[in-house]
Structures are given as C-alpha cells and as structure tokens.
Amino acid sequence: MRYLTLSLSSLALIAAFSGCATSNALLDRPKVDPSLPKPANIKTMSDRTSIGFEWDYINDPAIEGYKIYRNGKEGSELVATIKDRYASHYADKELKPDTLYSYRFSSLTPEGVESDASTVVNVKTKPLLEKVSFVAAIDNLPNRTKIIWRPHPSPDVVEYTVQKSGYADKNWEEIAKVSPRLMAEHIDPKVESGKEYYYRVIAKTFDGLYAVPSDPVSSKTKNLPMAVTQIYATKDKPKMIEVTWEAAKQKGVSKYNLYSSKTPESKFDLVYSGIERQYVDKINEDGAIRYYKVATSDKDGLESNFERAATGMTRPKPPTPIFSLATIRENRVVLAWTTTDKETVSYNVTKKWGGMVSKQNMTYRDIKGLNFEDKDVDLGTKYNYFIEAVDKDGLVSLPSDEVELFVPKGL
C-alpha cells in the first residue's frame, strides 16, 4: 500500500508551473504522491492548430489514468483527464498557429491522487501556410480585370479567397471564393473603365485556416474611347434632320452610335450605328424637334461618354396667312391677306359652298401675290374661304381662319 507524502519540492514545482496561483487556488491543488510512477518517454507531433502526444502507458493497478496540464497566461490549466491507464495518446486542439506551448503529465489513482508532474514538454505549433507566391493581374481588359496565380503547393489548401481594393493597403473587400486548389484564375466584371484596382489572394486549408495574404497586385481596366468633339443637327430641312459630328483621331474605333430622343429627359434610342459621321433622320412631321447624342465605340464594344449633344428640328410649316380684306365687288369675291414669311412662294385659296347634302369645295393653287378675285360665283349663294401658304419646298401652312361672304342677287 502506497502512502501519500507531499514534499516541499513537489509543492514548489506545482506552484511554479501554475504561475503562482492565489491562496484560494491552493485549496484546489491535487494531492501528490511522489512515489507514484509518472508518465515517461513523452513524444509530440504538431500541426497548425493541434498537438499530438504519445507516452508509455503505466501498467500498474494503482494507476487509473493520466492528467495533462498546459501552461497558459494565468497559470497551469488542466486540459485532459484520461481514466484509462492503457491510454497512450492524446491530441490538444483549437490552438494558435506558430505558438509555443508547455505541457506536464501526471499519473492518477482512483482516489484522485497524482504523481509528481513530468518534466516540461515544450512544443510549438506549425506556422500558417506561406502566402500564394505568385499573383498577376492582366491590364487593359474591357469592363473586367483578370487575376491569375500559381496554385499553392500544399495539398491542405482547398480554396482561395480573392479580395479587391481601390488602394494598395486598405479597405479590402472579399469578391470571390475559388476552388479547388488547382483552379488559379478569377475574372472580376464589377469594374469601371479606365480605373485601377488592387487584388490579393488568400489560400484556405481544409480545416478552415487562412494563409498569409499574397502581395497585392494592381490592374487598370481599358479606357473608354474618346468622345466626339462636336455634333451638329439642322433646323431648316423639310421632313428631315441632318446630323453630322466630328471626332478626334484614335486607334481602335469601329463605329459610331447615334442616339435620339423626343425630349431631353426621355430615353435615347439608337437610330444609327456605323462608321460614317453623318446621318439623315427622316421625319414625316413639320417642326418636329429631336435631341441627339453620339458615342464612339471600339472593337470591344466600349462606348465613349456623351460630352456633346445637339438639338435638331424639321422645317416648320410656313406662317398662316391673315385675311386683310374679304368683300363682294361687282358680282365677284375680292380677297387680300398679309404674311411675314419670306420663304412663302405661293398660296392656296379654298372656297366651300352648298348645304349639308350638296356641300362642295374648290381649291385655287399656285396663287402669286397677296390677293385673289373669284369671279366664278353664283348670285344668291353663300361662300366660305380660307388660305394656305406654300413655301419653296412645298410645305403647306395651317389653314387660315375662314371668312364667309354672301353674293346677293341683282348686283
């Protein structure tokens, strides 16, 4: 039968390993019997977040199992109680990578008495994975950047995290997860033209550990083509608007895209796409207003900004004539009118007569000057007249107000 003895040296050893715990903690210290056999031939194997142990088990009926202590910031911490003397392996997990840990082992009786602690076993966890050694970014791509890297040599890697920033050293944002380990490319479509971005790649292991981030690399997206320098739209063409534009000389231009809208605020629709720098917009309407923008487009489909705009208009109708005289003289109708339009070349005079059933009308065209006499009238008949102006391109004004004249009988 073994006898319990607590030596001063054993107490001092426990106190030293426990980091000088408080007096209350002394009450919780185990009972120690220096005569009990203690674990020996302790071997270790480390990983990034765990440490494995192996020792010679103690084949002694007085021993029930083992206790394992780990030294921490606040003293000694019990990490495992193993109640089987035949056990000879244990793994301490959830540790920090690249960190030195110290352990002591003791044997344990069924009554809770422990042996002296073993010699301190110092073991360090493995460091984090090395960073991805090679990362490159492809410049001058349209509406995208491409990042490639050398696959990590460690078979523990199962995934990569790709991060992006507008700066080389801050505000990193995760944009993608790429797997498996041998996949080594990511294309980022969420970019603006002509802008520089920074990227880095972080390898991740199967057990959720991240390697050190790679060195950042930068990539600049392709610039937009240069915008047109001037755009012109006519305002005096009948039933059409001629649009022309000027553009700076630049390489890679494939075509020009012309957009049109009926109002400045509404959607601009594509009306022409081609290499010519002119377009005739045919509009079957007089005085129609259109708004135009032109974009330069390159071979990759990138469009320039709209730095210039133009307002065009089809030629409006001639001004409507205004009657200055409408009377009956010697069984004939005498009409006169005024106008301020210099483009008018002739007039149409239309007369109407008859009742609801026998309503008739006649138009006298190509009348020169500002007056007209109608001798073809019947006595005792009421007539209505209106006038239209016609310009050199055949545009016809809105009809004037009507005048009503009655040719009396017996004149």
JSON list of N, CA and C in Angstrom, two decimals, residues 125-198:
[
{"chain": "A", "resi": 125, "resn": "THR", "atom": "N", "xyz": [3.37, 24.89, -32.26]},
{"chain": "A", "resi": 125, "resn": "THR", "atom": "CA", "xyz": [2.51, 24.59, -33.40]},
{"chain": "A", "resi": 125, "resn": "THR", "atom": "C", "xyz": [3.15, 25.11, -34.68]},
{"chain": "A", "resi": 126, "resn": "LYS", "atom": "N", "xyz": [2.76, 24.51, -35.77]},
{"chain": "A", "resi": 126, "resn": "LYS", "atom": "CA", "xyz": [3.32, 24.91, -37.05]},
{"chain": "A", "resi": 126, "resn": "LYS", "atom": "C", "xyz": [2.79, 26.29, -37.45]},
{"chain": "A", "resi": 127, "resn": "PRO", "atom": "N", "xyz": [3.58, 27.04, -38.20]},
{"chain": "A", "resi": 127, "resn": "PRO", "atom": "CA", "xyz": [3.12, 28.37, -38.63]},
{"chain": "A", "resi": 127, "resn": "PRO", "atom": "C", "xyz": [2.03, 28.25, -39.69]},
{"chain": "A", "resi": 128, "resn": "LEU", "atom": "N", "xyz": [1.39, 29.39, -39.94]},
{"chain": "A", "resi": 128, "resn": "LEU", "atom": "CA", "xyz": [0.41, 29.45, -41.02]},
{"chain": "A", "resi": 128, "resn": "LEU", "atom": "C", "xyz": [1.05, 29.08, -42.34]},
{"chain": "A", "resi": 129, "resn": "LEU", "atom": "N", "xyz": [0.18, 28.70, -43.28]},
{"chain": "A", "resi": 129, "resn": "LEU", "atom": "CA", "xyz": [0.68, 28.43, -44.62]},
{"chain": "A", "resi": 129, "resn": "LEU", "atom": "C", "xyz": [1.39, 29.65, -45.20]},
{"chain": "A", "resi": 130, "resn": "GLU", "atom": "N", "xyz": [2.38, 29.40, -46.01]},
{"chain": "A", "resi": 130, "resn": "GLU", "atom": "CA", "xyz": [3.00, 30.51, -46.73]},
{"chain": "A", "resi": 130, "resn": "GLU", "atom": "C", "xyz": [1.99, 31.10, -47.70]},
{"chain": "A", "resi": 131, "resn": "LYS", "atom": "N", "xyz": [2.16, 32.36, -48.01]},
{"chain": "A", "resi": 131, "resn": "LYS", "atom": "CA", "xyz": [1.25, 33.04, -48.91]},
{"chain": "A", "resi": 131, "resn": "LYS", "atom": "C", "xyz": [1.38, 32.49, -50.32]},
{"chain": "A", "resi": 132, "resn": "VAL", "atom": "N", "xyz": [0.36, 32.72, -51.12]},
{"chain": "A", "resi": 132, "resn": "VAL", "atom": "CA", "xyz": [0.43, 32.37, -52.54]},
{"chain": "A", "resi": 132, "resn": "VAL", "atom": "C", "xyz": [1.60, 33.14, -53.13]},
{"chain": "A", "resi": 133, "resn": "SER", "atom": "N", "xyz": [2.51, 32.41, -53.74]},
{"chain": "A", "resi": 133, "resn": "SER", "atom": "CA", "xyz": [3.81, 33.01, -54.07]},
{"chain": "A", "resi": 133, "resn": "SER", "atom": "C", "xyz": [3.79, 33.88, -55.31]},
{"chain": "A", "resi": 134, "resn": "PHE", "atom": "N", "xyz": [2.85, 33.64, -56.22]},
{"chain": "A", "resi": 134, "resn": "PHE", "atom": "CA", "xyz": [2.84, 34.41, -57.45]},
{"chain": "A", "resi": 134, "resn": "PHE", "atom": "C", "xyz": [1.40, 34.79, -57.80]},
{"chain": "A", "resi": 135, "resn": "VAL", "atom": "N", "xyz": [1.15, 36.08, -57.93]},
{"chain": "A", "resi": 135, "resn": "VAL", "atom": "CA", "xyz": [-0.16, 36.60, -58.36]},
{"chain": "A", "resi": 135, "resn": "VAL", "atom": "C", "xyz": [0.10, 37.65, -59.41]},
{"chain": "A", "resi": 136, "resn": "ALA", "atom": "N", "xyz": [-0.68, 37.64, -60.47]},
{"chain": "A", "resi": 136, "resn": "ALA", "atom": "CA", "xyz": [-0.54, 38.64, -61.53]},
{"chain": "A", "resi": 136, "resn": "ALA", "atom": "C", "xyz": [-1.92, 39.10, -61.97]},
{"chain": "A", "resi": 137, "resn": "ALA", "atom": "N", "xyz": [-2.00, 40.34, -62.42]},
{"chain": "A", "resi": 137, "resn": "ALA", "atom": "CA", "xyz": [-3.26, 40.92, -62.92]},
{"chain": "A", "resi": 137, "resn": "ALA", "atom": "C", "xyz": [-3.05, 41.39, -64.35]},
{"chain": "A", "resi": 138, "resn": "ILE", "atom": "N", "xyz": [-4.02, 41.13, -65.20]},
{"chain": "A", "resi": 138, "resn": "ILE", "atom": "CA", "xyz": [-3.93, 41.48, -66.61]},
{"chain": "A", "resi": 138, "resn": "ILE", "atom": "C", "xyz": [-4.51, 42.87, -66.82]},
{"chain": "A", "resi": 139, "resn": "ASP", "atom": "N", "xyz": [-3.75, 43.75, -67.45]},
{"chain": "A", "resi": 139, "resn": "ASP", "atom": "CA", "xyz": [-4.18, 45.14, -67.69]},
{"chain": "A", "resi": 139, "resn": "ASP", "atom": "C", "xyz": [-4.98, 45.26, -68.99]},
{"chain": "A", "resi": 140, "resn": "ASN", "atom": "N", "xyz": [-5.67, 46.39, -69.08]},
{"chain": "A", "resi": 140, "resn": "ASN", "atom": "CA", "xyz": [-6.27, 46.87, -70.33]},
{"chain": "A", "resi": 140, "resn": "ASN", "atom": "C", "xyz": [-7.34, 45.93, -70.89]},
{"chain": "A", "resi": 141, "resn": "LEU", "atom": "N", "xyz": [-8.10, 45.29, -70.03]},
{"chain": "A", "resi": 141, "resn": "LEU", "atom": "CA", "xyz": [-9.23, 44.49, -70.49]},
{"chain": "A", "resi": 141, "resn": "LEU", "atom": "C", "xyz": [-10.51, 45.32, -70.44]},
{"chain": "A", "resi": 142, "resn": "PRO", "atom": "N", "xyz": [-11.45, 45.08, -71.36]},
{"chain": "A", "resi": 142, "resn": "PRO", "atom": "CA", "xyz": [-12.68, 45.89, -71.37]},
{"chain": "A", "resi": 142, "resn": "PRO", "atom": "C", "xyz": [-13.68, 45.40, -70.33]},
{"chain": "A", "resi": 143, "resn": "ASN", "atom": "N", "xyz": [-14.07, 46.28, -69.45]},
{"chain": "A", "resi": 143, "resn": "ASN", "atom": "CA", "xyz": [-15.14, 46.01, -68.46]},
{"chain": "A", "resi": 143, "resn": "ASN", "atom": "C", "xyz": [-14.85, 44.81, -67.56]},
{"chain": "A", "resi": 144, "resn": "ARG", "atom": "N", "xyz": [-13.58, 44.51, -67.32]},
{"chain": "A", "resi": 144, "resn": "ARG", "atom": "CA", "xyz": [-13.22, 43.39, -66.45]},
{"chain": "A", "resi": 144, "resn": "ARG", "atom": "C", "xyz": [-11.74, 43.45, -66.12]},
{"chain": "A", "resi": 145, "resn": "THR", "atom": "N", "xyz": [-11.38, 42.77, -65.05]},
{"chain": "A", "resi": 145, "resn": "THR", "atom": "CA", "xyz": [-9.97, 42.51, -64.77]},
{"chain": "A", "resi": 145, "resn": "THR", "atom": "C", "xyz": [-9.80, 41.01, -64.58]},
{"chain": "A", "resi": 146, "resn": "LYS", "atom": "N", "xyz": [-8.63, 40.53, -64.88]},
{"chain": "A", "resi": 146, "resn": "LYS", "atom": "CA", "xyz": [-8.34, 39.11, -64.76]},
{"chain": "A", "resi": 146, "resn": "LYS", "atom": "C", "xyz": [-7.15, 38.93, -63.83]},
{"chain": "A", "resi": 147, "resn": "ILE", "atom": "N", "xyz": [-7.32, 38.05, -62.82]},
{"chain": "A", "resi": 147, "resn": "ILE", "atom": "CA", "xyz": [-6.27, 37.78, -61.85]},
{"chain": "A", "resi": 147, "resn": "ILE", "atom": "C", "xyz": [-5.90, 36.31, -61.96]},
{"chain": "A", "resi": 148, "resn": "ILE", "atom": "N", "xyz": [-4.62, 36.03, -62.05]},
{"chain": "A", "resi": 148, "resn": "ILE", "atom": "CA", "xyz": [-4.14, 34.65, -62.08]},
{"chain": "A", "resi": 148, "resn": "ILE", "atom": "C", "xyz": [-3.09, 34.47, -61.00]},
{"chain": "A", "resi": 149, "resn": "TRP", "atom": "N", "xyz": [-2.89, 33.22, -60.56]},
{"chain": "A", "resi": 149, "resn": "TRP", "atom": "CA", "xyz": [-1.90, 32.95, -59.53]},
{"chain": "A", "resi": 149, "resn": "TRP", "atom": "C", "xyz": [-1.37, 31.53, -59.68]},
{"chain": "A", "resi": 150, "resn": "ARG", "atom": "N", "xyz": [-0.26, 31.28, -59.04]},
{"chain": "A", "resi": 150, "resn": "ARG", "atom": "CA", "xyz": [0.31, 29.94, -59.03]},
{"chain": "A", "resi": 150, "resn": "ARG", "atom": "C", "xyz": [-0.38, 29.13, -57.94]},
{"chain": "A", "resi": 151, "resn": "PRO", "atom": "N", "xyz": [-0.90, 27.94, -58.27]},
{"chain": "A", "resi": 151, "resn": "PRO", "atom": "CA", "xyz": [-1.56, 27.13, -57.25]},
{"chain": "A", "resi": 151, "resn": "PRO", "atom": "C", "xyz": [-0.64, 26.87, -56.06]},
{"chain": "A", "resi": 152, "resn": "HIS", "atom": "N", "xyz": [-1.21, 26.91, -54.87]},
{"chain": "A", "resi": 152, "resn": "HIS", "atom": "CA", "xyz": [-0.42, 26.69, -53.66]},
{"chain": "A", "resi": 152, "resn": "HIS", "atom": "C", "xyz": [0.10, 25.25, -53.64]},
{"chain": "A", "resi": 153, "resn": "PRO", "atom": "N", "xyz": [1.35, 25.05, -53.25]},
{"chain": "A", "resi": 153, "resn": "PRO", "atom": "CA", "xyz": [1.91, 23.68, -53.27]},
{"chain": "A", "resi": 153, "resn": "PRO", "atom": "C", "xyz": [1.35, 22.76, -52.20]},
{"chain": "A", "resi": 154, "resn": "SER", "atom": "N", "xyz": [0.76, 23.31, -51.14]},
{"chain": "A", "resi": 154, "resn": "SER", "atom": "CA", "xyz": [0.29, 22.46, -50.05]},
{"chain": "A", "resi": 154, "resn": "SER", "atom": "C", "xyz": [-1.01, 21.76, -50.43]},
{"chain": "A", "resi": 155, "resn": "PRO", "atom": "N", "xyz": [-1.08, 20.43, -50.29]},
{"chain": "A", "resi": 155, "resn": "PRO", "atom": "CA", "xyz": [-2.34, 19.73, -50.58]},
{"chain": "A", "resi": 155, "resn": "PRO", "atom": "C", "xyz": [-3.43, 20.02, -49.56]},
{"chain": "A", "resi": 156, "resn": "ASP", "atom": "N", "xyz": [-3.08, 20.70, -48.45]},
{"chain": "A", "resi": 156, "resn": "ASP", "atom": "CA", "xyz": [-4.10, 21.07, -47.46]},
{"chain": "A", "resi": 156, "resn": "ASP", "atom": "C", "xyz": [-5.02, 22.18, -47.96]},
{"chain": "A", "resi": 157, "resn": "VAL", "atom": "N", "xyz": [-4.56, 22.91, -48.97]},
{"chain": "A", "resi": 157, "resn": "VAL", "atom": "CA", "xyz": [-5.35, 24.03, -49.48]},
{"chain": "A", "resi": 157, "resn": "VAL", "atom": "C", "xyz": [-6.52, 23.50, -50.31]},
{"chain": "A", "resi": 158, "resn": "VAL", "atom": "N", "xyz": [-7.71, 24.02, -50.02]},
{"chain": "A", "resi": 158, "resn": "VAL", "atom": "CA", "xyz": [-8.90, 23.60, -50.75]},
{"chain": "A", "resi": 158, "resn": "VAL", "atom": "C", "xyz": [-9.62, 24.77, -51.42]},
{"chain": "A", "resi": 159, "resn": "GLU", "atom": "N", "xyz": [-9.21, 26.00, -51.10]},
{"chain": "A", "resi": 159, "resn": "GLU", "atom": "CA", "xyz": [-9.96, 27.16, -51.60]},
{"chain": "A", "resi": 159, "resn": "GLU", "atom": "C", "xyz": [-9.09, 28.40, -51.51]},
{"chain": "A", "resi": 160, "resn": "TYR", "atom": "N", "xyz": [-9.44, 29.39, -52.35]},
{"chain": "A", "resi": 160, "resn": "TYR", "atom": "CA", "xyz": [-8.79, 30.69, -52.31]},
{"chain": "A", "resi": 160, "resn": "TYR", "atom": "C", "xyz": [-9.85, 31.77, -52.12]},
{"chain": "A", "resi": 161, "resn": "THR", "atom": "N", "xyz": [-9.50, 32.79, -51.36]},
{"chain": "A", "resi": 161, "resn": "THR", "atom": "CA", "xyz": [-10.34, 33.98, -51.24]},
{"chain": "A", "resi": 161, "resn": "THR", "atom": "C", "xyz": [-9.66, 35.10, -52.01]},
{"chain": "A", "resi": 162, "resn": "VAL", "atom": "N", "xyz": [-10.42, 35.74, -52.92]},
{"chain": "A", "resi": 162, "resn": "VAL", "atom": "CA", "xyz": [-9.91, 36.86, -53.70]},
{"chain": "A", "resi": 162, "resn": "VAL", "atom": "C", "xyz": [-10.48, 38.15, -53.12]},
{"chain": "A", "resi": 163, "resn": "GLN", "atom": "N", "xyz": [-9.60, 39.10, -52.84]},
{"chain": "A", "resi": 163, "resn": "GLN", "atom": "CA", "xyz": [-10.02, 40.38, -52.28]},
{"chain": "A", "resi": 163, "resn": "GLN", "atom": "C", "xyz": [-9.62, 41.52, -53.22]},
{"chain": "A", "resi": 164, "resn": "LYS", "atom": "N", "xyz": [-10.44, 42.58, -53.18]},
{"chain": "A", "resi": 164, "resn": "LYS", "atom": "CA", "xyz": [-10.21, 43.75, -54.06]},
{"chain": "A", "resi": 164, "resn": "LYS", "atom": "C", "xyz": [-10.23, 45.02, -53.23]},
{"chain": "A", "resi": 165, "resn": "SER", "atom": "N", "xyz": [-9.47, 46.00, -53.68]},
{"chain": "A", "resi": 165, "resn": "SER", "atom": "CA", "xyz": [-9.43, 47.30, -53.01]},
{"chain": "A", "resi": 165, "resn": "SER", "atom": "C", "xyz": [-9.14, 48.38, -54.03]},
{"chain": "A", "resi": 166, "resn": "GLY", "atom": "N", "xyz": [-9.59, 49.59, -53.72]},
{"chain": "A", "resi": 166, "resn": "GLY", "atom": "CA", "xyz": [-9.22, 50.74, -54.54]},
{"chain": "A", "resi": 166, "resn": "GLY", "atom": "C", "xyz": [-7.85, 51.28, -54.16]},
{"chain": "A", "resi": 167, "resn": "TYR", "atom": "N", "xyz": [-7.29, 50.75, -53.09]},
{"chain": "A", "resi": 167, "resn": "TYR", "atom": "CA", "xyz": [-5.98, 51.18, -52.62]},
{"chain": "A", "resi": 167, "resn": "TYR", "atom": "C", "xyz": [-5.13, 49.95, -52.35]},
{"chain": "A", "resi": 168, "resn": "ALA", "atom": "N", "xyz": [-3.81, 50.14, -52.29]},
{"chain": "A", "resi": 168, "resn": "ALA", "atom": "CA", "xyz": [-2.91, 49.00, -52.16]},
{"chain": "A", "resi": 168, "resn": "ALA", "atom": "C", "xyz": [-2.88, 48.42, -50.76]},
{"chain": "A", "resi": 169, "resn": "ASP", "atom": "N", "xyz": [-3.32, 49.16, -49.77]},
{"chain": "A", "resi": 169, "resn": "ASP", "atom": "CA", "xyz": [-3.09, 48.69, -48.40]},
{"chain": "A", "resi": 169, "resn": "ASP", "atom": "C", "xyz": [-4.28, 48.85, -47.47]},
{"chain": "A", "resi": 170, "resn": "LYS", "atom": "N", "xyz": [-5.50, 49.06, -47.99]},
{"chain": "A", "resi": 170, "resn": "LYS", "atom": "CA", "xyz": [-6.63, 49.20, -47.07]},
{"chain": "A", "resi": 170, "resn": "LYS", "atom": "C", "xyz": [-7.94, 48.94, -47.79]},
{"chain": "A", "resi": 171, "resn": "ASN", "atom": "N", "xyz": [-8.99, 48.82, -46.98]},
{"chain": "A", "resi": 171, "resn": "ASN", "atom": "CA", "xyz": [-10.35, 48.64, -47.48]},
{"chain": "A", "resi": 171, "resn": "ASN", "atom": "C", "xyz": [-10.48, 47.42, -48.38]},
{"chain": "A", "resi": 172, "resn": "TRP", "atom": "N", "xyz": [-9.91, 46.30, -47.93]},
{"chain": "A", "resi": 172, "resn": "TRP", "atom": "CA", "xyz": [-10.01, 45.07, -48.71]},
{"chain": "A", "resi": 172, "resn": "TRP", "atom": "C", "xyz": [-11.42, 44.49, -48.61]},
{"chain": "A", "resi": 173, "resn": "GLU", "atom": "N", "xyz": [-11.97, 44.10, -49.75]},
{"chain": "A", "resi": 173, "resn": "GLU", "atom": "CA", "xyz": [-13.32, 43.54, -49.83]},
{"chain": "A", "resi": 173, "resn": "GLU", "atom": "C", "xyz": [-13.25, 42.17, -50.50]},
{"chain": "A", "resi": 174, "resn": "GLU", "atom": "N", "xyz": [-13.88, 41.18, -49.86]},
{"chain": "A", "resi": 174, "resn": "GLU", "atom": "CA", "xyz": [-13.91, 39.85, -50.47]},
{"chain": "A", "resi": 174, "resn": "GLU", "atom": "C", "xyz": [-14.86, 39.86, -51.66]},
{"chain": "A", "resi": 175, "resn": "ILE", "atom": "N", "xyz": [-14.38, 39.40, -52.83]},
{"chain": "A", "resi": 175, "resn": "ILE", "atom": "CA", "xyz": [-15.21, 39.42, -54.03]},
{"chain": "A", "resi": 175, "resn": "ILE", "atom": "C", "xyz": [-15.46, 38.02, -54.60]},
{"chain": "A", "resi": 176, "resn": "ALA", "atom": "N", "xyz": [-14.67, 37.02, -54.17]},
{"chain": "A", "resi": 176, "resn": "ALA", "atom": "CA", "xyz": [-14.87, 35.70, -54.74]},
{"chain": "A", "resi": 176, "resn": "ALA", "atom": "C", "xyz": [-14.19, 34.64, -53.89]},
{"chain": "A", "resi": 177, "resn": "LYS", "atom": "N", "xyz": [-14.74, 33.43, -53.97]},
{"chain": "A", "resi": 177, "resn": "LYS", "atom": "CA", "xyz": [-14.09, 32.24, -53.44]},
{"chain": "A", "resi": 177, "resn": "LYS", "atom": "C", "xyz": [-13.87, 31.30, -54.62]},
{"chain": "A", "resi": 178, "resn": "VAL", "atom": "N", "xyz": [-12.64, 30.81, -54.75]},
{"chain": "A", "resi": 178, "resn": "VAL", "atom": "CA", "xyz": [-12.26, 30.00, -55.90]},
{"chain": "A", "resi": 178, "resn": "VAL", "atom": "C", "xyz": [-11.77, 28.64, -55.41]},
{"chain": "A", "resi": 179, "resn": "SER", "atom": "N", "xyz": [-12.29, 27.59, -56.00]},
{"chain": "A", "resi": 179, "resn": "SER", "atom": "CA", "xyz": [-11.86, 26.24, -55.65]},
{"chain": "A", "resi": 179, "resn": "SER", "atom": "C", "xyz": [-11.96, 25.37, -56.91]},
{"chain": "A", "resi": 180, "resn": "PRO", "atom": "N", "xyz": [-11.25, 24.22, -56.93]},
{"chain": "A", "resi": 180, "resn": "PRO", "atom": "CA", "xyz": [-10.36, 23.65, -55.91]},
{"chain": "A", "resi": 180, "resn": "PRO", "atom": "C", "xyz": [-8.97, 24.26, -55.96]},
{"chain": "A", "resi": 181, "resn": "ARG", "atom": "N", "xyz": [-8.02, 23.60, -55.35]},
{"chain": "A", "resi": 181, "resn": "ARG", "atom": "CA", "xyz": [-6.67, 24.17, -55.20]},
{"chain": "A", "resi": 181, "resn": "ARG", "atom": "C", "xyz": [-6.02, 24.48, -56.54]},
{"chain": "A", "resi": 182, "resn": "LEU", "atom": "N", "xyz": [-6.24, 23.67, -57.53]},
{"chain": "A", "resi": 182, "resn": "LEU", "atom": "CA", "xyz": [-5.55, 23.86, -58.80]},
{"chain": "A", "resi": 182, "resn": "LEU", "atom": "C", "xyz": [-6.23, 24.88, -59.70]},
{"chain": "A", "resi": 183, "resn": "MET", "atom": "N", "xyz": [-7.38, 25.39, -59.31]},
{"chain": "A", "resi": 183, "resn": "MET", "atom": "CA", "xyz": [-8.02, 26.48, -60.05]},
{"chain": "A", "resi": 183, "resn": "MET", "atom": "C", "xyz": [-7.36, 27.77, -59.65]},
{"chain": "A", "resi": 184, "resn": "ALA", "atom": "N", "xyz": [-6.79, 28.49, -60.61]},
{"chain": "A", "resi": 184, "resn": "ALA", "atom": "CA", "xyz": [-5.94, 29.63, -60.25]},
{"chain": "A", "resi": 184, "resn": "ALA", "atom": "C", "xyz": [-6.25, 30.86, -61.10]},
{"chain": "A", "resi": 185, "resn": "GLU", "atom": "N", "xyz": [-7.54, 31.22, -61.20]},
{"chain": "A", "resi": 185, "resn": "GLU", "atom": "CA", "xyz": [-7.93, 32.38, -62.02]},
{"chain": "A", "resi": 185, "resn": "GLU", "atom": "C", "xyz": [-9.26, 32.92, -61.52]},
{"chain": "A", "resi": 186, "resn": "HIS", "atom": "N", "xyz": [-9.39, 34.25, -61.59]},
{"chain": "A", "resi": 186, "resn": "HIS", "atom": "CA", "xyz": [-10.68, 34.88, -61.33]},
{"chain": "A", "resi": 186, "resn": "HIS", "atom": "C", "xyz": [-10.81, 36.09, -62.23]},
{"chain": "A", "resi": 187, "resn": "ILE", "atom": "N", "xyz": [-12.00, 36.25, -62.84]},
{"chain": "A", "resi": 187, "resn": "ILE", "atom": "CA", "xyz": [-12.30, 37.41, -63.68]},
{"chain": "A", "resi": 187, "resn": "ILE", "atom": "C", "xyz": [-13.33, 38.26, -62.95]},
{"chain": "A", "resi": 188, "resn": "ASP", "atom": "N", "xyz": [-12.98, 39.52, -62.73]},
{"chain": "A", "resi": 188, "resn": "ASP", "atom": "CA", "xyz": [-13.84, 40.44, -61.98]},
{"chain": "A", "resi": 188, "resn": "ASP", "atom": "C", "xyz": [-14.57, 41.35, -62.97]},
{"chain": "A", "resi": 189, "resn": "PRO", "atom": "N", "xyz": [-15.91, 41.20, -63.11]},
{"chain": "A", "resi": 189, "resn": "PRO", "atom": "CA", "xyz": [-16.64, 42.05, -64.04]},
{"chain": "A", "resi": 189, "resn": "PRO", "atom": "C", "xyz": [-17.16, 43.34, -63.42]},
{"chain": "A", "resi": 190, "resn": "LYS", "atom": "N", "xyz": [-17.06, 43.47, -62.11]},
{"chain": "A", "resi": 190, "resn": "LYS", "atom": "CA", "xyz": [-17.64, 44.63, -61.43]},
{"chain": "A", "resi": 190, "resn": "LYS", "atom": "C", "xyz": [-16.60, 45.73, -61.30]},
{"chain": "A", "resi": 191, "resn": "VAL", "atom": "N", "xyz": [-16.26, 46.32, -62.45]},
{"chain": "A", "resi": 191, "resn": "VAL", "atom": "CA", "xyz": [-15.23, 47.36, -62.50]},
{"chain": "A", "resi": 191, "resn": "VAL", "atom": "C", "xyz": [-15.71, 48.49, -63.40]},
{"chain": "A", "resi": 192, "resn": "GLU", "atom": "N", "xyz": [-15.03, 49.62, -63.30]},
{"chain": "A", "resi": 192, "resn": "GLU", "atom": "CA", "xyz": [-15.30, 50.76, -64.15]},
{"chain": "A", "resi": 192, "resn": "GLU", "atom": "C", "xyz": [-14.15, 50.92, -65.15]},
{"chain": "A", "resi": 193, "resn": "SER", "atom": "N", "xyz": [-14.47, 51.46, -66.32]},
{"chain": "A", "resi": 193, "resn": "SER", "atom": "CA", "xyz": [-13.45, 51.64, -67.35]},
{"chain": "A", "resi": 193, "resn": "SER", "atom": "C", "xyz": [-12.43, 52.69, -66.93]},
{"chain": "A", "resi": 194, "resn": "GLY", "atom": "N", "xyz": [-11.16, 52.43, -67.30]},
{"chain": "A", "resi": 194, "resn": "GLY", "atom": "CA", "xyz": [-10.09, 53.39, -67.04]},
{"chain": "A", "resi": 194, "resn": "GLY", "atom": "C", "xyz": [-9.76, 53.58, -65.57]},
{"chain": "A", "resi": 195, "resn": "LYS", "atom": "N", "xyz": [-10.03, 52.57, -64.73]},
{"chain": "A", "resi": 195, "resn": "LYS", "atom": "CA", "xyz": [-9.77, 52.71, -63.30]},
{"chain": "A", "resi": 195, "resn": "LYS", "atom": "C", "xyz": [-8.83, 51.60, -62.83]},
{"chain": "A", "resi": 196, "resn": "GLU", "atom": "N", "xyz": [-8.00, 51.93, -61.84]},
{"chain": "A", "resi": 196, "resn": "GLU", "atom": "CA", "xyz": [-7.03, 50.98, -61.30]},
{"chain": "A", "resi": 196, "resn": "GLU", "atom": "C", "xyz": [-7.58, 50.32, -60.04]},
{"chain": "A", "resi": 197, "resn": "TYR", "atom": "N", "xyz": [-7.39, 49.01, -59.94]},
{"chain": "A", "resi": 197, "resn": "TYR", "atom": "CA", "xyz": [-7.82, 48.24, -58.78]},
{"chain": "A", "resi": 197, "resn": "TYR", "atom": "C", "xyz": [-6.65, 47.39, -58.28]},
{"chain": "A", "resi": 198, "resn": "TYR", "atom": "N", "xyz": [-6.73, 47.05, -56.98]},
{"chain": "A", "resi": 198, "resn": "TYR", "atom": "CA", "xyz": [-5.72, 46.18, -56.37]},
{"chain": "A", "resi": 198, "resn": "TYR", "atom": "C", "xyz": [-6.38, 44.88, -55.93]}
]
